[in-house]
Amino acid sequence: MRIVALYVLAAFGWLSGTEALAQQFGQEVSRENAMDIAVLQQKMSGKVELDNIKVIGKVTEVCQKKGCWMKLENPKGEPIHVMFKDYALFMPKDLAGKTVVLHGKSYVSETSVSELRHYAQDAGASKSDLKKIQQSKKELKIEADGVQILTD
């Protein structure tokens, strides 16, 4: 009987693929038709906001206080800052290095010095590093309402 149960579980895992094993947060998201960060940057050219986007990327950093924000690797510049709609999602703090698929909206925003310092402090920056932050920054951001952590 145990052998039959193991075969059934193995077959279910094989048939369902790796996405069935992936963790979901918020709205359900799949890898299908997700665009790379570079494609998102091209689509954002000359725009202030794009709704209903699906992006795939590698996480470089996560808020170490609560998991309330993360950054995605950006081969063409600084990492893309990701926040979560209505502060409703919290990511695992050990997510750096993993690949995720996000659903939400992208937008260009001016991030104030105090906000930049707040994020740096959440990431564990020293007081001397915080003092080095002297200018606001215009940047591409994502507000996600769904995240899937891929099993790669």
PDB file of C-alpha atoms in Angstrom:
ATOM      1  CA  MET A   1       0.000   0.000   0.000  1.00  0.00           C
ATOM      2  CA  ARG A   2       2.841   2.399   0.840  1.00  0.00           C
ATOM      3  CA  ILE A   3       4.459   1.732  -2.520  1.00  0.00           C
ATOM      4  CA  VAL A   4       1.217   2.569  -4.344  1.00  0.00           C
ATOM      5  CA  ALA A   5       0.899   5.819  -2.366  1.00  0.00           C
ATOM      6  CA  LEU A   6       4.490   6.758  -3.261  1.00  0.00           C
ATOM      7  CA  TYR A   7       3.834   6.088  -6.961  1.00  0.00           C
ATOM      8  CA  VAL A   8       0.679   8.222  -6.844  1.00  0.00           C
ATOM      9  CA  LEU A   9       2.543  11.103  -5.173  1.00  0.00           C
ATOM     10  CA  ALA A  10       5.436  10.830  -7.627  1.00  0.00           C
ATOM     11  CA  ALA A  11       3.066  10.808 -10.609  1.00  0.00           C
ATOM     12  CA  PHE A  12       1.181  13.826  -9.265  1.00  0.00           C
ATOM     13  CA  GLY A  13       4.438  15.744  -8.824  1.00  0.00           C
ATOM     14  CA  TRP A  14       5.601  14.822 -12.337  1.00  0.00           C
ATOM     15  CA  LEU A  15       2.294  15.757 -13.962  1.00  0.00           C
ATOM     16  CA  SER A  16       1.847  19.021 -12.113  1.00  0.00           C
ATOM     17  CA  GLY A  17       5.315  20.411 -12.927  1.00  0.00           C
ATOM     18  CA  THR A  18       7.490  22.589 -10.756  1.00  0.00           C
ATOM     19  CA  GLU A  19       5.065  25.527 -10.523  1.00  0.00           C
ATOM     20  CA  ALA A  20       2.798  23.425  -8.292  1.00  0.00           C
ATOM     21  CA  LEU A  21       5.637  23.336  -5.791  1.00  0.00           C
ATOM     22  CA  ALA A  22       6.283  27.103  -5.992  1.00  0.00           C
ATOM     23  CA  GLN A  23       5.156  29.410  -3.217  1.00  0.00           C
ATOM     24  CA  GLN A  24       2.415  31.932  -4.014  1.00  0.00           C
ATOM     25  CA  PHE A  25       1.772  35.207  -2.203  1.00  0.00           C
ATOM     26  CA  GLY A  26      -1.294  37.335  -2.927  1.00  0.00           C
ATOM     27  CA  GLN A  27      -2.871  37.070  -6.376  1.00  0.00           C
ATOM     28  CA  GLU A  28      -2.003  33.844  -8.192  1.00  0.00           C
ATOM     29  CA  VAL A  29       0.795  34.364 -10.722  1.00  0.00           C
ATOM     30  CA  SER A  30       2.337  32.010 -13.278  1.00  0.00           C
ATOM     31  CA  ARG A  31       5.518  32.165 -15.309  1.00  0.00           C
ATOM     32  CA  GLU A  32       3.575  32.119 -18.593  1.00  0.00           C
ATOM     33  CA  ASN A  33       4.039  35.332 -20.632  1.00  0.00           C
ATOM     34  CA  ALA A  34       6.134  37.023 -17.932  1.00  0.00           C
ATOM     35  CA  MET A  35       8.548  39.627 -19.286  1.00  0.00           C
ATOM     36  CA  ASP A  36      12.136  40.220 -18.271  1.00  0.00           C
ATOM     37  CA  ILE A  37      13.112  43.427 -16.461  1.00  0.00           C
ATOM     38  CA  ALA A  38      14.900  44.681 -19.605  1.00  0.00           C
ATOM     39  CA  VAL A  39      11.668  44.335 -21.592  1.00  0.00           C
ATOM     40  CA  LEU A  40       9.759  46.164 -18.857  1.00  0.00           C
ATOM     41  CA  GLN A  41      12.235  49.061 -19.041  1.00  0.00           C
ATOM     42  CA  GLN A  42      11.722  49.264 -22.816  1.00  0.00           C
ATOM     43  CA  LYS A  43       7.929  49.254 -22.420  1.00  0.00           C
ATOM     44  CA  MET A  44       8.181  51.984 -19.767  1.00  0.00           C
ATOM     45  CA  SER A  45      10.153  54.294 -22.070  1.00  0.00           C
ATOM     46  CA  GLY A  46       8.333  57.626 -22.087  1.00  0.00           C
ATOM     47  CA  LYS A  47       5.586  56.337 -19.753  1.00  0.00           C
ATOM     48  CA  VAL A  48       4.907  57.073 -16.100  1.00  0.00           C
ATOM     49  CA  GLU A  49       2.893  53.912 -15.302  1.00  0.00           C
ATOM     50  CA  LEU A  50       1.944  50.524 -16.749  1.00  0.00           C
ATOM     51  CA  ASP A  51      -0.826  48.442 -15.190  1.00  0.00           C
ATOM     52  CA  ASN A  52      -1.348  44.702 -15.284  1.00  0.00           C
ATOM     53  CA  ILE A  53       2.268  43.702 -15.859  1.00  0.00           C
ATOM     54  CA  LYS A  54       3.892  40.340 -15.226  1.00  0.00           C
ATOM     55  CA  VAL A  55       7.659  40.363 -14.682  1.00  0.00           C
ATOM     56  CA  ILE A  56      10.193  37.635 -13.975  1.00  0.00           C
ATOM     57  CA  GLY A  57      13.450  38.420 -12.195  1.00  0.00           C
ATOM     58  CA  LYS A  58      16.048  37.462  -9.638  1.00  0.00           C
ATOM     59  CA  VAL A  59      15.766  38.917  -6.135  1.00  0.00           C
ATOM     60  CA  THR A  60      18.878  40.772  -4.959  1.00  0.00           C
ATOM     61  CA  GLU A  61      17.674  42.054  -1.609  1.00  0.00           C
ATOM     62  CA  VAL A  62      14.734  41.782   0.818  1.00  0.00           C
ATOM     63  CA  CYS A  63      13.698  43.974   3.738  1.00  0.00           C
ATOM     64  CA  GLN A  64      15.271  42.295   6.744  1.00  0.00           C
ATOM     65  CA  LYS A  65      12.791  43.763   9.227  1.00  0.00           C
ATOM     66  CA  LYS A  66       9.518  42.378   7.832  1.00  0.00           C
ATOM     67  CA  GLY A  67       9.999  41.278   4.222  1.00  0.00           C
ATOM     68  CA  CYS A  68       7.841  44.252   3.174  1.00  0.00           C
ATOM     69  CA  TRP A  69       9.900  45.131   0.056  1.00  0.00           C
ATOM     70  CA  MET A  70      12.463  43.545  -2.220  1.00  0.00           C
ATOM     71  CA  LYS A  71      14.711  44.448  -5.126  1.00  0.00           C
ATOM     72  CA  LEU A  72      15.038  42.689  -8.461  1.00  0.00           C
ATOM     73  CA  GLU A  73      18.284  42.404 -10.380  1.00  0.00           C
ATOM     74  CA  ASN A  74      18.508  44.845 -13.261  1.00  0.00           C
ATOM     75  CA  PRO A  75      21.261  44.089 -15.793  1.00  0.00           C
ATOM     76  CA  LYS A  76      20.936  47.615 -17.228  1.00  0.00           C
ATOM     77  CA  GLY A  77      21.230  49.617 -14.003  1.00  0.00           C
ATOM     78  CA  GLU A  78      20.260  49.771 -10.372  1.00  0.00           C
ATOM     79  CA  PRO A  79      17.973  47.070  -8.952  1.00  0.00           C
ATOM     80  CA  ILE A  80      14.219  47.616  -9.323  1.00  0.00           C
ATOM     81  CA  HIS A  81      12.455  48.365  -6.032  1.00  0.00           C
ATOM     82  CA  VAL A  82       9.334  46.234  -5.436  1.00  0.00           C
ATOM     83  CA  MET A  83       6.690  47.079  -2.874  1.00  0.00           C
ATOM     84  CA  PHE A  84       3.423  45.273  -2.218  1.00  0.00           C
ATOM     85  CA  LYS A  85      -0.066  46.616  -2.807  1.00  0.00           C
ATOM     86  CA  ASP A  86      -1.776  47.810   0.370  1.00  0.00           C
ATOM     87  CA  TYR A  87       1.226  46.527   2.389  1.00  0.00           C
ATOM     88  CA  ALA A  88      -0.548  43.162   2.185  1.00  0.00           C
ATOM     89  CA  LEU A  89       2.340  40.814   1.331  1.00  0.00           C
ATOM     90  CA  PHE A  90       5.515  39.936   3.196  1.00  0.00           C
ATOM     91  CA  MET A  91       8.303  37.958   1.553  1.00  0.00           C
ATOM     92  CA  PRO A  92      10.652  35.468   3.208  1.00  0.00           C
ATOM     93  CA  LYS A  93      13.768  37.318   4.375  1.00  0.00           C
ATOM     94  CA  ASP A  94      16.050  34.713   2.786  1.00  0.00           C
ATOM     95  CA  LEU A  95      14.669  35.236  -0.738  1.00  0.00           C
ATOM     96  CA  ALA A  96      17.803  36.900  -2.202  1.00  0.00           C
ATOM     97  CA  GLY A  97      19.167  34.869  -5.108  1.00  0.00           C
ATOM     98  CA  LYS A  98      15.822  33.244  -5.964  1.00  0.00           C
ATOM     99  CA  THR A  99      13.753  33.910  -9.072  1.00  0.00           C
ATOM    100  CA  VAL A 100      10.240  35.306  -8.761  1.00  0.00           C
ATOM    101  CA  VAL A 101       7.334  36.195 -11.013  1.00  0.00           C
ATOM    102  CA  LEU A 102       5.409  39.337 -10.066  1.00  0.00           C
ATOM    103  CA  HIS A 103       2.041  40.700 -11.117  1.00  0.00           C
ATOM    104  CA  GLY A 104       1.104  44.331 -10.564  1.00  0.00           C
ATOM    105  CA  LYS A 105       1.960  47.744 -11.943  1.00  0.00           C
ATOM    106  CA  SER A 106       5.199  49.507 -12.726  1.00  0.00           C
ATOM    107  CA  TYR A 107       5.703  53.227 -12.330  1.00  0.00           C
ATOM    108  CA  VAL A 108       8.357  55.913 -12.227  1.00  0.00           C
ATOM    109  CA  SER A 109       8.611  57.749  -8.931  1.00  0.00           C
ATOM    110  CA  GLU A 110      10.846  60.173  -7.067  1.00  0.00           C
ATOM    111  CA  THR A 111      12.122  58.499  -3.893  1.00  0.00           C
ATOM    112  CA  SER A 112      12.926  61.002  -1.147  1.00  0.00           C
ATOM    113  CA  VAL A 113      16.146  61.009   0.874  1.00  0.00           C
ATOM    114  CA  SER A 114      14.235  59.971   4.003  1.00  0.00           C
ATOM    115  CA  GLU A 115      12.621  57.037   2.155  1.00  0.00           C
ATOM    116  CA  LEU A 116      15.970  55.965   0.690  1.00  0.00           C
ATOM    117  CA  ARG A 117      17.504  56.076   4.178  1.00  0.00           C
ATOM    118  CA  HIS A 118      14.558  54.105   5.564  1.00  0.00           C
ATOM    119  CA  TYR A 119      15.028  51.341   2.968  1.00  0.00           C
ATOM    120  CA  ALA A 120      18.790  51.294   3.565  1.00  0.00           C
ATOM    121  CA  GLN A 121      18.209  51.007   7.305  1.00  0.00           C
ATOM    122  CA  ASP A 122      15.748  48.131   6.735  1.00  0.00           C
ATOM    123  CA  ALA A 123      18.473  46.432   4.694  1.00  0.00           C
ATOM    124  CA  GLY A 124      20.962  46.761   7.565  1.00  0.00           C
ATOM    125  CA  ALA A 125      23.041  49.771   6.458  1.00  0.00           C
ATOM    126  CA  SER A 126      25.361  51.379   8.989  1.00  0.00           C
ATOM    127  CA  LYS A 127      24.841  54.930  10.293  1.00  0.00           C
ATOM    128  CA  SER A 128      27.759  56.153   8.195  1.00  0.00           C
ATOM    129  CA  ASP A 129      26.196  54.605   5.070  1.00  0.00           C
ATOM    130  CA  LEU A 130      22.873  56.281   5.872  1.00  0.00           C
ATOM    131  CA  LYS A 131      24.578  59.681   6.085  1.00  0.00           C
ATOM    132  CA  LYS A 132      25.985  59.187   2.572  1.00  0.00           C
ATOM    133  CA  ILE A 133      22.458  59.229   1.140  1.00  0.00           C
ATOM    134  CA  GLN A 134      22.090  62.908   0.243  1.00  0.00           C
ATOM    135  CA  GLN A 135      19.859  63.044  -2.860  1.00  0.00           C
ATOM    136  CA  SER A 136      16.437  61.849  -3.829  1.00  0.00           C
ATOM    137  CA  LYS A 137      16.294  59.457  -6.763  1.00  0.00           C
ATOM    138  CA  LYS A 138      13.915  59.075  -9.698  1.00  0.00           C
ATOM    139  CA  GLU A 139      13.464  55.365 -10.284  1.00  0.00           C
ATOM    140  CA  LEU A 140      11.376  52.636 -11.823  1.00  0.00           C
ATOM    141  CA  LYS A 141       9.383  50.747  -9.184  1.00  0.00           C
ATOM    142  CA  ILE A 142       6.892  47.903  -9.109  1.00  0.00           C
ATOM    143  CA  GLU A 143       3.844  47.574  -6.885  1.00  0.00           C
ATOM    144  CA  ALA A 144       3.053  43.865  -6.805  1.00  0.00           C
ATOM    145  CA  ASP A 145      -0.249  42.291  -5.853  1.00  0.00           C
ATOM    146  CA  GLY A 146       0.951  38.741  -6.505  1.00  0.00           C
ATOM    147  CA  VAL A 147       4.280  36.943  -6.268  1.00  0.00           C
ATOM    148  CA  GLN A 148       5.321  33.409  -7.125  1.00  0.00           C
ATOM    149  CA  ILE A 149       8.684  32.157  -5.928  1.00  0.00           C
ATOM    150  CA  LEU A 150       9.975  29.783  -8.582  1.00  0.00           C
ATOM    151  CA  THR A 151      11.757  26.563  -7.687  1.00  0.00           C
ATOM    152  CA  ASP A 152      14.219  27.023 -10.604  1.00  0.00           C
TER     153      ASP A 152
END
